Coordinates of C-alpha atoms and ligand atoms in Angstrom, one line a residue:
X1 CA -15.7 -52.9 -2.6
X2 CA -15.0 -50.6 0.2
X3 CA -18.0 -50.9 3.0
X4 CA -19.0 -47.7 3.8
X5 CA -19.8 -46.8 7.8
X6 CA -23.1 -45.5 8.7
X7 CA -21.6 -42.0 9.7
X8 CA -20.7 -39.2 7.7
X9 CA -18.6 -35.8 8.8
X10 CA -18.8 -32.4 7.1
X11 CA -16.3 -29.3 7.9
X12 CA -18.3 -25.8 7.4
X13 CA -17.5 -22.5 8.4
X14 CA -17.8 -21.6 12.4
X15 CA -20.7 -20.4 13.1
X16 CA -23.1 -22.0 10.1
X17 CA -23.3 -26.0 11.7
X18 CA -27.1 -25.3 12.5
X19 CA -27.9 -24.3 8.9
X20 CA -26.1 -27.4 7.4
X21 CA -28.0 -29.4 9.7
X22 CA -31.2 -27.9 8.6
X23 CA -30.1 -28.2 4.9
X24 CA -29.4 -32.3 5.5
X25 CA -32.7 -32.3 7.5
X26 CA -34.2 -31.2 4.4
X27 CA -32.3 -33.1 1.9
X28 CA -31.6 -36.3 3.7
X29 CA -34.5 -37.3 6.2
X30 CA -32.7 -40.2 7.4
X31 CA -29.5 -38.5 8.5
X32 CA -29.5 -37.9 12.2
X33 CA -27.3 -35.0 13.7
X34 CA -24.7 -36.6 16.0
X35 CA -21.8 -35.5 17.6
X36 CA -20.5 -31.5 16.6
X37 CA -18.3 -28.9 17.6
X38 CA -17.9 -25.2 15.8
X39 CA -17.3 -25.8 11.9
X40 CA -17.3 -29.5 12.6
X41 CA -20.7 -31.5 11.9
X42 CA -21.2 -35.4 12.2
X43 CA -24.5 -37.2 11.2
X44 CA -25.3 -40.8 11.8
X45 CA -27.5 -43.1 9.2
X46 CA -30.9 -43.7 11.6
X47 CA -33.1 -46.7 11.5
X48 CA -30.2 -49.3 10.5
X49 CA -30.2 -47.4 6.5
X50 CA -26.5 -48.0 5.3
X51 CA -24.8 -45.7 2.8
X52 CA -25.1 -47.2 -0.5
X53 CA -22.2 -47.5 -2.7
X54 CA -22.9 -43.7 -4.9
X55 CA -24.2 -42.0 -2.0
X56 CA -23.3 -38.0 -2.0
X57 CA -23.6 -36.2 0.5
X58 CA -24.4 -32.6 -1.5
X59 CA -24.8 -30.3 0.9
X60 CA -24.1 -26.1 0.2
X61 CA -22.5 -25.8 3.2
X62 CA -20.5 -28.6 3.5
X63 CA -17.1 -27.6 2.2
X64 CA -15.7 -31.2 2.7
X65 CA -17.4 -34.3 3.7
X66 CA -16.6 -37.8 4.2
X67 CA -17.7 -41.3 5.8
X68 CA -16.2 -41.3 9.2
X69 CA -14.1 -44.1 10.8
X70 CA -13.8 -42.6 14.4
X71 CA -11.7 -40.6 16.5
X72 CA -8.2 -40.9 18.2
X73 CA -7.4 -39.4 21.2
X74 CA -3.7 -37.8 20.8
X75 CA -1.7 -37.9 23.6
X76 CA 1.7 -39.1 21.5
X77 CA 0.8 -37.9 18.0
X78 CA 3.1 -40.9 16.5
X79 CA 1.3 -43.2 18.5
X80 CA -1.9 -41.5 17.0
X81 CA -0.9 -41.0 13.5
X82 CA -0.9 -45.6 14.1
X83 CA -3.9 -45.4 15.4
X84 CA -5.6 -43.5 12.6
X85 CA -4.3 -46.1 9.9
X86 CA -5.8 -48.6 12.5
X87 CA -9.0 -47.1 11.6
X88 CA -8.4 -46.8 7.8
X89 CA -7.5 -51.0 7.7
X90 CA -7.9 -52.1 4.3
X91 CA -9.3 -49.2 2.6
X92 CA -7.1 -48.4 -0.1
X93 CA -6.5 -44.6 0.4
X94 CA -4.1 -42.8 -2.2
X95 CA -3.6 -39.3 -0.5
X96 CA -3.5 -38.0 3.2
X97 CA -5.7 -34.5 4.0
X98 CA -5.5 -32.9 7.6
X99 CA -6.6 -29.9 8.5
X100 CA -8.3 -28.3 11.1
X101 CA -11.9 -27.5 12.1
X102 CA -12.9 -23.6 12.0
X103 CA -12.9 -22.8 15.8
X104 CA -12.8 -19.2 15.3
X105 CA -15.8 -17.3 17.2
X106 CA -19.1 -17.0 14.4
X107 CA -18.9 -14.4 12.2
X108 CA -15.2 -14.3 12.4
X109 CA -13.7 -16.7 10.1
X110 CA -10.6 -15.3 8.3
X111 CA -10.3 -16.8 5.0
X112 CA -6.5 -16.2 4.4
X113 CA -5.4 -17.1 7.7
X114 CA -3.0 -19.8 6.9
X115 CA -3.7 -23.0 9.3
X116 CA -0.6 -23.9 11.5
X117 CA 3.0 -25.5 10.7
X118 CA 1.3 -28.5 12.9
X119 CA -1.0 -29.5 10.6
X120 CA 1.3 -29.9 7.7
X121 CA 3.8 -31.8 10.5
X122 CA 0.9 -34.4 11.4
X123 CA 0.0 -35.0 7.9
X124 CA 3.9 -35.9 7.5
X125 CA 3.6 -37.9 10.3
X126 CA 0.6 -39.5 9.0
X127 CA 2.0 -40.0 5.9
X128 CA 5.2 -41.9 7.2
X129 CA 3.3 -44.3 9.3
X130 CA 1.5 -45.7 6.2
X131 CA 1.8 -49.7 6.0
X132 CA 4.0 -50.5 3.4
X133 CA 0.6 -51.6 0.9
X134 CA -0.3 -48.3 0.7
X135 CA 0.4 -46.3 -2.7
X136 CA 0.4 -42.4 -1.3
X137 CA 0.8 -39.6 -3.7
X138 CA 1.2 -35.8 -2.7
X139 CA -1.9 -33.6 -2.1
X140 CA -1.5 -32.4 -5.1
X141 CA -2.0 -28.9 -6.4
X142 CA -3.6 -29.4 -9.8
X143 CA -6.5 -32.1 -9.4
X144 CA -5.3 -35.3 -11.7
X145 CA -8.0 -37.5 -13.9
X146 CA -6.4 -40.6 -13.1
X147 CA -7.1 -40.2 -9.7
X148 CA -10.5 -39.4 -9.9
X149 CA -12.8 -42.0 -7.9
X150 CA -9.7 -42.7 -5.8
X151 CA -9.9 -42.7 -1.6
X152 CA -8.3 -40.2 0.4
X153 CA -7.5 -40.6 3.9
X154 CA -8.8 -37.3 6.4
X155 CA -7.8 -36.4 9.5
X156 CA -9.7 -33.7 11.1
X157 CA -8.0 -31.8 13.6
X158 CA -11.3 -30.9 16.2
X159 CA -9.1 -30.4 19.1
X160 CA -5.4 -30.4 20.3
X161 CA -6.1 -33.9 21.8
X162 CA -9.0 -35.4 19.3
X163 CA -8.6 -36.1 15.6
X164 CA -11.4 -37.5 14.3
X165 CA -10.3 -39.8 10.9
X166 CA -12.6 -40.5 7.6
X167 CA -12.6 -40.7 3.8
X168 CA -13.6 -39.6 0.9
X169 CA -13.3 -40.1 -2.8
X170 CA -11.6 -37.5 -5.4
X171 CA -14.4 -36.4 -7.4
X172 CA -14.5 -32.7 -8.0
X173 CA -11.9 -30.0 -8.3
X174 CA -12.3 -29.0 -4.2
X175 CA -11.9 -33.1 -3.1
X176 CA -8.4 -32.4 -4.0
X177 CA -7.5 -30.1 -1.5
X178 CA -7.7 -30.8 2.4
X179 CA -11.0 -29.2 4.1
X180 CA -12.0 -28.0 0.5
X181 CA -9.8 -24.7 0.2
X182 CA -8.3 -24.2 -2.4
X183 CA -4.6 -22.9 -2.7
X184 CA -4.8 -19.6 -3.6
X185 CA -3.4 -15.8 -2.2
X186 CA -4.6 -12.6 -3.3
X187 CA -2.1 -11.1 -5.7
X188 CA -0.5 -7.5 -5.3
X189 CA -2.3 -6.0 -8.0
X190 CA -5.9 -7.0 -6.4
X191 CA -8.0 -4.0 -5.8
X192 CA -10.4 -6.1 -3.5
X193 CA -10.8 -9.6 -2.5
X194 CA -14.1 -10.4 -3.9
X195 CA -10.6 -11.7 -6.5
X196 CA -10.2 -14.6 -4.5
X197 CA -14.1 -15.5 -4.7
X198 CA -14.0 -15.6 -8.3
X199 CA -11.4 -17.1 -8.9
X200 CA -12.0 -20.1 -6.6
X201 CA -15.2 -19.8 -8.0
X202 CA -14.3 -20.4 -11.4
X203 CA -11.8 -23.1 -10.4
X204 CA -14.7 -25.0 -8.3
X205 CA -17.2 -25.0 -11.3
X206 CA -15.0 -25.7 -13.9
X207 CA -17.1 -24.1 -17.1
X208 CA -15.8 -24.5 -20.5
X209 CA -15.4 -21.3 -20.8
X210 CA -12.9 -20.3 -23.8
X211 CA -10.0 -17.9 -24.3
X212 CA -11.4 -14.6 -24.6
X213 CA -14.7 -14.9 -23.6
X214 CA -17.0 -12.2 -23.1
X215 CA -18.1 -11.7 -19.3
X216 CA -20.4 -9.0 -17.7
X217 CA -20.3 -8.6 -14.1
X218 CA -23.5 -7.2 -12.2
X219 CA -21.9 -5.1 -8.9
X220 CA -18.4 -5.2 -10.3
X221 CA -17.1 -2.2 -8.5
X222 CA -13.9 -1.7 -7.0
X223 CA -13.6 -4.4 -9.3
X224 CA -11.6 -7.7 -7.8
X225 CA -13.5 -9.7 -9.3
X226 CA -13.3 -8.7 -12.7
X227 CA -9.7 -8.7 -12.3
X228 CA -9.8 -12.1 -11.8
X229 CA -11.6 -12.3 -15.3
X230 CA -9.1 -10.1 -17.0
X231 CA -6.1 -11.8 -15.7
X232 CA -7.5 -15.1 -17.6
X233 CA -7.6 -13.2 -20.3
X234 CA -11.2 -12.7 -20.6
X235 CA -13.1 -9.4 -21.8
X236 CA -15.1 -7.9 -18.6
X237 CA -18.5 -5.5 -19.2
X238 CA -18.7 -3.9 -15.9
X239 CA -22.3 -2.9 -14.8
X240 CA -22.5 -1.0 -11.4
X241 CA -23.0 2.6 -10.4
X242 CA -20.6 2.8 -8.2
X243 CA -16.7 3.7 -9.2
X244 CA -14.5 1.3 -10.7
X245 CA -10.9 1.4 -9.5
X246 CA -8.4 2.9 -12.1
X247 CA -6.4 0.3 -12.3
X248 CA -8.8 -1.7 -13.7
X249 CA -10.9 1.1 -15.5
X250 CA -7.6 1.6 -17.5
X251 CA -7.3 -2.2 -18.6
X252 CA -7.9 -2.6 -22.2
X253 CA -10.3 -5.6 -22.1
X254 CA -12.9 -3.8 -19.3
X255 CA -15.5 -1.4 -20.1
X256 CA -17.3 0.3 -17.5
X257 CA -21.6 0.7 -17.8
X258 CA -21.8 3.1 -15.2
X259 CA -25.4 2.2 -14.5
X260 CA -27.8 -0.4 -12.2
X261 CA -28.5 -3.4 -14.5
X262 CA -32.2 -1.8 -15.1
X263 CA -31.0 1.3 -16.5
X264 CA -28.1 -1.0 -18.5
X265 CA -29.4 -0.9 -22.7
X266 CA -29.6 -4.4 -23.1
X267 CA -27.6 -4.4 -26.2
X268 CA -24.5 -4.0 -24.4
X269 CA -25.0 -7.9 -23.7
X270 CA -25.5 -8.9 -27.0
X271 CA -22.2 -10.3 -27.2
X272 CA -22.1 -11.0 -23.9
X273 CA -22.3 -15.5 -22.7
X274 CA -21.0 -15.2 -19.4
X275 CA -22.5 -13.7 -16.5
X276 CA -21.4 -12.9 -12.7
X277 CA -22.9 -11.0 -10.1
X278 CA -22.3 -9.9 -6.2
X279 CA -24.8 -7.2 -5.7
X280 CA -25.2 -6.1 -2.2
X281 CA -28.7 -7.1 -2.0
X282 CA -31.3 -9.7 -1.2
X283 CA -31.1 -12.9 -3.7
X284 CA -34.5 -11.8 -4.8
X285 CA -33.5 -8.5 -6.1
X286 CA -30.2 -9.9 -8.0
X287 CA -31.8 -12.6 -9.0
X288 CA -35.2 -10.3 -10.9
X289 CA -31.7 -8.4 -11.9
X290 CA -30.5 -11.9 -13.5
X291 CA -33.6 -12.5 -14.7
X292 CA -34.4 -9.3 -16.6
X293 CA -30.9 -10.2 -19.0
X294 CA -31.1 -13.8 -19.5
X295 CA -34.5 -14.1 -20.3
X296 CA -34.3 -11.2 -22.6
X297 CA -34.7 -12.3 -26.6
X298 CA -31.6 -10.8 -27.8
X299 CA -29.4 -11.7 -25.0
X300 CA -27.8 -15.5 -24.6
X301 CA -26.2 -16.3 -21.6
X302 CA -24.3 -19.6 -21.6
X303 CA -23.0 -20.3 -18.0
X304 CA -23.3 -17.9 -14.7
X305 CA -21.2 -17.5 -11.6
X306 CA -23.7 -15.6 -8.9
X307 CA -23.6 -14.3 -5.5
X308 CA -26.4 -14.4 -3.4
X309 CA -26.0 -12.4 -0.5
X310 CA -27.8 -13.9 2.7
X311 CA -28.0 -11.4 5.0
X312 CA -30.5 -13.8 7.4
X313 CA -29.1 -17.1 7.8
X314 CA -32.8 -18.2 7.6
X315 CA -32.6 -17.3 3.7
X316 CA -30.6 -20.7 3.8
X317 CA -33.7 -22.4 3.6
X318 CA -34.8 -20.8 0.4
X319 CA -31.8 -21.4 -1.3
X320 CA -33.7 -24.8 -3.1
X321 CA -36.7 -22.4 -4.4
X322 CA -33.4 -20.0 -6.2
X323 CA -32.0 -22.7 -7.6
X324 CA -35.2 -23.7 -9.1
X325 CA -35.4 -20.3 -10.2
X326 CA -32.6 -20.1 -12.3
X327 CA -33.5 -24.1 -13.4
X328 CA -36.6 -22.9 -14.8
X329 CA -34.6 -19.6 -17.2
X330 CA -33.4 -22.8 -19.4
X331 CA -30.0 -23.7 -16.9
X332 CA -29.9 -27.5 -16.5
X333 CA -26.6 -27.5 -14.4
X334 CA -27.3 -25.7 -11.6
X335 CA -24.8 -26.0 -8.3
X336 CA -24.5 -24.3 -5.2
X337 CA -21.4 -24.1 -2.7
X338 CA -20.5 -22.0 0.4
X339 CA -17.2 -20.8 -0.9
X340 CA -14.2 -20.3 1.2
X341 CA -14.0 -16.9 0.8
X342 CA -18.0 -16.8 0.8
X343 CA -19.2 -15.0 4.4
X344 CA -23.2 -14.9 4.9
X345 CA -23.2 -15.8 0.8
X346 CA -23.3 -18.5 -1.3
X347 CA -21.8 -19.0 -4.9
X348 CA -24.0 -20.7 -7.3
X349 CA -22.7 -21.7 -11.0
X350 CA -24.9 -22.4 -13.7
X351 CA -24.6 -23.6 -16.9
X352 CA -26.6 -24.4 -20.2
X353 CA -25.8 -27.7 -21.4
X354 CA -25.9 -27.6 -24.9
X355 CA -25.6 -24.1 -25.2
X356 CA -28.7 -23.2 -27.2
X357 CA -29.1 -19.0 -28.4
X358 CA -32.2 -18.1 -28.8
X359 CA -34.3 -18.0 -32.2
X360 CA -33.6 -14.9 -33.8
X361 CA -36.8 -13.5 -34.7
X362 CA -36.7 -11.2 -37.9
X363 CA -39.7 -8.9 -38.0
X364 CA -41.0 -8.4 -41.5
X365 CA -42.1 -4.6 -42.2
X366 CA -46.0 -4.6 -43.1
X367 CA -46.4 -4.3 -46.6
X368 CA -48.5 -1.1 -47.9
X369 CA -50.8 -1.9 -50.6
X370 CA -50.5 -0.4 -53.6
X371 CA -53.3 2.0 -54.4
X372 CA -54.7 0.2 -57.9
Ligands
SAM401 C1 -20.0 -6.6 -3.0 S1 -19.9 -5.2 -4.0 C2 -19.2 -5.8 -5.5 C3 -17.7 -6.2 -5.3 C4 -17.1 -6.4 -6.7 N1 -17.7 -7.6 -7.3 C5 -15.6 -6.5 -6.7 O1 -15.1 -7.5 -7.2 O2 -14.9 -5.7 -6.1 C6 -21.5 -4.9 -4.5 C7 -21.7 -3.9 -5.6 O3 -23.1 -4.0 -6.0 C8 -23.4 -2.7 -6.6 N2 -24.8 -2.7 -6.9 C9 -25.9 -2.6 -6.0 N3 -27.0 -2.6 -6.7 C10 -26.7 -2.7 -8.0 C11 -27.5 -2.9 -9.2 N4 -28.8 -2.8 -9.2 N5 -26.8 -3.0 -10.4 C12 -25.5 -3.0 -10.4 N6 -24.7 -2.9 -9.3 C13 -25.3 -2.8 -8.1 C14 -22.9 -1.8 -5.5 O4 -22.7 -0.5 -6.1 C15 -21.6 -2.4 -5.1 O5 -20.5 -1.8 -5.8

């Protein structure tokens, strides 16, 4: 068994380290803030607690996280790519991550800025400095079961002249990829990129969800997202008062309910079991939106992908009390992440596990008596 270090690392957007430390505060009393740069967060174990074998460090706004080792300083990077497997000893890693903090000035992150040549060059470097023990395999782009529980070596890139080194285990989908982000481009045919947030959305929660299932989408206009539905192969209901795009007004499997969701007739949802929403509003208002469908008796919402805009950071510290919100409509798997293509938002994914509809309740017509 692997001995963990009393120091963990998680990689977060520039500009939202003070509301992950807030979030750990919160969640993990004995975690002590130590050393941090922009989109770069480290927090030591206080009062001699060690990490215990299962320990999960299940934080929104981490999007990758890991026990740390320590740091290099690079001044030959072959020398340094050594030193890092110095650091790893024993540990039987499987796979090699690098990747770079987010240094970019708050508020202006850009998702689909690719990171530099360099980073795929020091994770080569990396790679062909392992000791001859070690069994690498190639990040990978489709996460495999059999390596599930399996550690992976990471090399954070804080600075030119620092990498800081750690691991982590493969767990779920976003383990697989270095820093969390997951590969994907927006296609030609995308009419906004609110596509790339549902479709990393959908690949981060992985819900059963099956060929041709029935979706609505609450704020689906231009309509990204829903293409990002419809190009799974999915039937897309459409509820916002604001104009869809034609290209995806004109696609068979979308309908459009020009309407807010309270002027919606809830028996366009009959058929409805999945639900999304990115309304441009405070979580409270799209989640009384939520609300007002799944806890209606004739509707049965199986598993929900929502956006909840946070447009004060401080909202991050309410994001527990949503959760429990949407906990307490019958959802027993409820998760929240800051996406990669998430700005001042967060995703959350919920799912009933069983699936259970809701008693149909047949009203009997009163019977007249019959005048005798
Ligand atoms: C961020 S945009 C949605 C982007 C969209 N998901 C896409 O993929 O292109 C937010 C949308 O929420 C819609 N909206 C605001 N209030 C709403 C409500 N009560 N019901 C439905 N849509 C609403 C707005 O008209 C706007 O189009």
């Amino acid at each position: 068994m692997t001995t963990l270090p009393p120091f963990i690392f998680a990689t977060c957007q520039s500009g939202v380290e003070n509301v992950l430390k807030r979030e750990a505060a919160r969640q993990y009393p004995f975690l002590r803030p130590a050393f941090s740069r922009r989109g770069f967060v480290t927090f030591k174990f206080a009062d001699a607690t060690q990490p215990l074998e299962g320990f999960r460090f299940e934080a929104v706004f981490a999007r990758a996280w890991g026990f740390t080792l320590g740091r290099v300083e690079v001044g030959d990077q072959a020398e340094a790519a050594r030193q890092v497997w110095k650091l790893i000893g024993e540990i039987p890693v499987r796979m090699v991550h690098v990747w770079p903090r987010d240094s970019a000035p708050p508020g202006r992150s850009d998702p689909d800025t690719p990171w530099p040549d360099e980073v795929e060059q020091i994770r080569s470097l990396i790679s062909a400095a392992a000791p001859e023990s070690v069994n690498l395999v190639a990040p990978d782009t489709t996460p495999r079961r059999g390596l599930r529980g399996q550690w992976v070596l990471d090399c954070i890139i804080v600075d030119p002249d620092e990498w800081w080194v750690g691991i982590h285990r493969l767990e779920g989908p976003e383990t697989f990829y270095p820093g969390g982000r997951f590969p994907l481009c927006l296609p030609e045919h995308a009419v906004s990129r609110a596509y790339l947030k549902m479709e990393e959305a959908l690949r981060w929660s992985q819900f059963p969800v099956p060929p041709n299932a029935r979706w609505a989408e609450l704020g689906s206009a231009p309509g990204g997202a829903s293409q990002a539905l419809l190009d799974r192969g999915y039937e897309v209901l459409g509820v916002d008062p604001a104009e869809m795009h034609p290209a995806v007004l004109k696609h068979p499997k979308f309908t459009h309910l020009r309407r807010r969701t309270t002027q919606a007739p809830r028996r366009a949802f009959r058929k409805i079991r999945w639900l999304a929403a990115d309304i441009n509003a405070a979580p409270n208002y799209t989640l009384d939106a939520v609300e007002s469908l799944v806890t209606y008796p004739q509707i049965n919402i199986r598993g929900m992908i929502l956006t909840l805009k946070l447009p004060e950071w401080t909202l991050a510290d309410r994001i527990p009390e949503y959760l429990e919100r949407i906990r307490s409509w019958g959802y027993n798997v409820v998760r929240a992440r800051h996406l990669w293509y998430n700005k001042q938002e967060i995703c959350v994914a919920a799912l009933m596990r069983p699936f259970k509809r809701k008693p149909v309740v047949v009203r009997q017509k009163a019977r007249r008596k019959r005048p005798t």
